[in-house]
Amino acid sequence: MTPLESLSHAILRDIMSHVAASSRYHPSHSMLRWPTTGGHYILGIEEYHMYKNINIGVHHIRTTATTSHDYATYLYGLLMLCTENFNEWSTYSDKLR
């Protein structure tokens, strides 16, 4: 079991549902602003939240976060913080400064 899978499903569901419900989540907005990375971000949220494919979703969110996509970096950092992966969280939180 990965750290993300061991995290309380209620906490993760709440985080992902807020992201999915956000007006910033609308696919056309993300795709237009970040044509190369927006797809990974959207796919990551869909896989994680809608299809419950946690590892695939996190992979896509992390892929987008490495390109300095602010929303993905923030979301990935939150996921790392929630799973007590402080080294990874520190790396990505520094990118937001």
PDB file of C-alpha atoms in Angstrom:
ATOM      1  CA  MET A   1       0.000   0.000   0.000  1.00  0.00           C
ATOM      2  CA  THR A   2       1.416   3.379  -1.010  1.00  0.00           C
ATOM      3  CA  PRO A   3       1.294   6.371   1.342  1.00  0.00           C
ATOM      4  CA  LEU A   4      -1.463   7.934  -0.775  1.00  0.00           C
ATOM      5  CA  GLU A   5      -3.560   4.786  -0.562  1.00  0.00           C
ATOM      6  CA  SER A   6      -3.154   4.698   3.216  1.00  0.00           C
ATOM      7  CA  LEU A   7      -4.325   8.282   3.635  1.00  0.00           C
ATOM      8  CA  SER A   8      -7.869   8.733   4.817  1.00  0.00           C
ATOM      9  CA  HIS A   9     -10.143   8.438   1.812  1.00  0.00           C
ATOM     10  CA  ALA A  10     -12.386  11.133   3.252  1.00  0.00           C
ATOM     11  CA  ILE A  11      -9.530  13.655   3.299  1.00  0.00           C
ATOM     12  CA  LEU A  12      -8.372  12.820  -0.221  1.00  0.00           C
ATOM     13  CA  ARG A  13     -11.922  12.753  -1.567  1.00  0.00           C
ATOM     14  CA  ASP A  14     -12.529  16.190  -0.063  1.00  0.00           C
ATOM     15  CA  ILE A  15      -9.349  17.671  -1.568  1.00  0.00           C
ATOM     16  CA  MET A  16     -10.002  16.215  -5.000  1.00  0.00           C
ATOM     17  CA  SER A  17     -13.686  17.149  -5.024  1.00  0.00           C
ATOM     18  CA  HIS A  18     -12.776  20.774  -4.258  1.00  0.00           C
ATOM     19  CA  VAL A  19     -10.292  20.778  -7.120  1.00  0.00           C
ATOM     20  CA  ALA A  20     -12.743  19.117  -9.493  1.00  0.00           C
ATOM     21  CA  ALA A  21     -15.502  21.571  -8.548  1.00  0.00           C
ATOM     22  CA  SER A  22     -13.257  24.592  -8.938  1.00  0.00           C
ATOM     23  CA  SER A  23     -13.980  26.939 -11.813  1.00  0.00           C
ATOM     24  CA  ARG A  24     -10.283  26.637 -12.672  1.00  0.00           C
ATOM     25  CA  TYR A  25     -10.815  22.964 -13.455  1.00  0.00           C
ATOM     26  CA  HIS A  26     -12.868  23.570 -16.593  1.00  0.00           C
ATOM     27  CA  PRO A  27     -11.049  21.590 -19.317  1.00  0.00           C
ATOM     28  CA  SER A  28     -11.259  24.304 -21.967  1.00  0.00           C
ATOM     29  CA  HIS A  29      -9.577  26.842 -19.661  1.00  0.00           C
ATOM     30  CA  SER A  30      -6.711  24.534 -18.752  1.00  0.00           C
ATOM     31  CA  MET A  31      -6.178  23.270 -22.269  1.00  0.00           C
ATOM     32  CA  LEU A  32      -6.012  26.782 -23.698  1.00  0.00           C
ATOM     33  CA  ARG A  33      -3.584  28.102 -21.097  1.00  0.00           C
ATOM     34  CA  TRP A  34      -1.314  25.049 -20.907  1.00  0.00           C
ATOM     35  CA  PRO A  35      -1.720  23.090 -24.142  1.00  0.00           C
ATOM     36  CA  THR A  36       1.112  20.650 -23.432  1.00  0.00           C
ATOM     37  CA  THR A  37       0.620  20.093 -19.700  1.00  0.00           C
ATOM     38  CA  GLY A  38      -3.054  20.875 -19.147  1.00  0.00           C
ATOM     39  CA  GLY A  39      -4.037  17.469 -20.453  1.00  0.00           C
ATOM     40  CA  HIS A  40      -1.960  15.702 -17.816  1.00  0.00           C
ATOM     41  CA  TYR A  41      -3.463  17.863 -15.079  1.00  0.00           C
ATOM     42  CA  ILE A  42      -7.045  17.180 -16.192  1.00  0.00           C
ATOM     43  CA  LEU A  43      -6.341  13.494 -16.716  1.00  0.00           C
ATOM     44  CA  GLY A  44      -4.712  13.266 -13.287  1.00  0.00           C
ATOM     45  CA  ILE A  45      -7.737  14.760 -11.557  1.00  0.00           C
ATOM     46  CA  GLU A  46     -10.125  12.552 -13.507  1.00  0.00           C
ATOM     47  CA  GLU A  47      -8.156   9.362 -12.858  1.00  0.00           C
ATOM     48  CA  TYR A  48      -7.710  10.166  -9.182  1.00  0.00           C
ATOM     49  CA  HIS A  49     -11.128  11.516  -8.321  1.00  0.00           C
ATOM     50  CA  MET A  50     -13.567  10.057 -10.821  1.00  0.00           C
ATOM     51  CA  TYR A  51     -12.051   6.657 -11.581  1.00  0.00           C
ATOM     52  CA  LYS A  52     -10.275   6.061  -8.242  1.00  0.00           C
ATOM     53  CA  ASN A  53      -6.984   5.235  -9.996  1.00  0.00           C
ATOM     54  CA  ILE A  54      -4.868   6.888  -7.327  1.00  0.00           C
ATOM     55  CA  ASN A  55      -1.399   6.009  -8.608  1.00  0.00           C
ATOM     56  CA  ILE A  56      -2.203   6.914 -12.225  1.00  0.00           C
ATOM     57  CA  GLY A  57      -3.824  10.169 -11.141  1.00  0.00           C
ATOM     58  CA  VAL A  58      -0.868  11.153  -8.971  1.00  0.00           C
ATOM     59  CA  HIS A  59       1.515  10.261 -11.814  1.00  0.00           C
ATOM     60  CA  HIS A  60      -0.228  12.703 -14.154  1.00  0.00           C
ATOM     61  CA  ILE A  61      -0.453  15.427 -11.513  1.00  0.00           C
ATOM     62  CA  ARG A  62       3.254  14.985 -10.703  1.00  0.00           C
ATOM     63  CA  THR A  63       4.127  15.061 -14.425  1.00  0.00           C
ATOM     64  CA  THR A  64       2.371  18.407 -14.736  1.00  0.00           C
ATOM     65  CA  ALA A  65       3.845  19.733 -11.481  1.00  0.00           C
ATOM     66  CA  THR A  66       7.377  19.161 -12.792  1.00  0.00           C
ATOM     67  CA  THR A  67       6.629  21.648 -15.591  1.00  0.00           C
ATOM     68  CA  SER A  68       5.855  24.418 -13.061  1.00  0.00           C
ATOM     69  CA  HIS A  69       2.094  24.336 -13.695  1.00  0.00           C
ATOM     70  CA  ASP A  70       0.995  26.291 -10.599  1.00  0.00           C
ATOM     71  CA  TYR A  71      -2.261  24.444  -9.915  1.00  0.00           C
ATOM     72  CA  ALA A  72      -0.687  21.025 -10.375  1.00  0.00           C
ATOM     73  CA  THR A  73       2.308  22.004  -8.256  1.00  0.00           C
ATOM     74  CA  TYR A  74       0.002  23.180  -5.485  1.00  0.00           C
ATOM     75  CA  LEU A  75      -2.189  20.071  -5.656  1.00  0.00           C
ATOM     76  CA  TYR A  76       0.774  17.681  -5.808  1.00  0.00           C
ATOM     77  CA  GLY A  77       2.387  19.482  -2.880  1.00  0.00           C
ATOM     78  CA  LEU A  78      -0.817  19.099  -0.867  1.00  0.00           C
ATOM     79  CA  LEU A  79      -0.964  15.399  -1.659  1.00  0.00           C
ATOM     80  CA  MET A  80       2.659  14.977  -0.580  1.00  0.00           C
ATOM     81  CA  LEU A  81       2.025  16.946   2.605  1.00  0.00           C
ATOM     82  CA  CYS A  82      -1.034  14.829   3.434  1.00  0.00           C
ATOM     83  CA  THR A  83       0.979  11.643   3.009  1.00  0.00           C
ATOM     84  CA  GLU A  84       3.818  13.003   5.150  1.00  0.00           C
ATOM     85  CA  ASN A  85       6.266  12.934   2.248  1.00  0.00           C
ATOM     86  CA  PHE A  86       7.937  16.105   3.496  1.00  0.00           C
ATOM     87  CA  ASN A  87      11.004  15.989   1.236  1.00  0.00           C
ATOM     88  CA  GLU A  88       8.851  15.823  -1.891  1.00  0.00           C
ATOM     89  CA  TRP A  89       6.493  18.455  -0.474  1.00  0.00           C
ATOM     90  CA  SER A  90       9.407  20.799   0.238  1.00  0.00           C
ATOM     91  CA  THR A  91      10.697  20.437  -3.323  1.00  0.00           C
ATOM     92  CA  TYR A  92       7.365  21.381  -4.862  1.00  0.00           C
ATOM     93  CA  SER A  93       6.392  24.054  -2.330  1.00  0.00           C
ATOM     94  CA  ASP A  94       9.660  25.844  -3.132  1.00  0.00           C
ATOM     95  CA  LYS A  95       8.598  26.023  -6.793  1.00  0.00           C
ATOM     96  CA  LEU A  96       5.540  28.076  -5.819  1.00  0.00           C
ATOM     97  CA  ARG A  97       7.574  30.854  -4.232  1.00  0.00           C
TER      98      ARG A  97
END
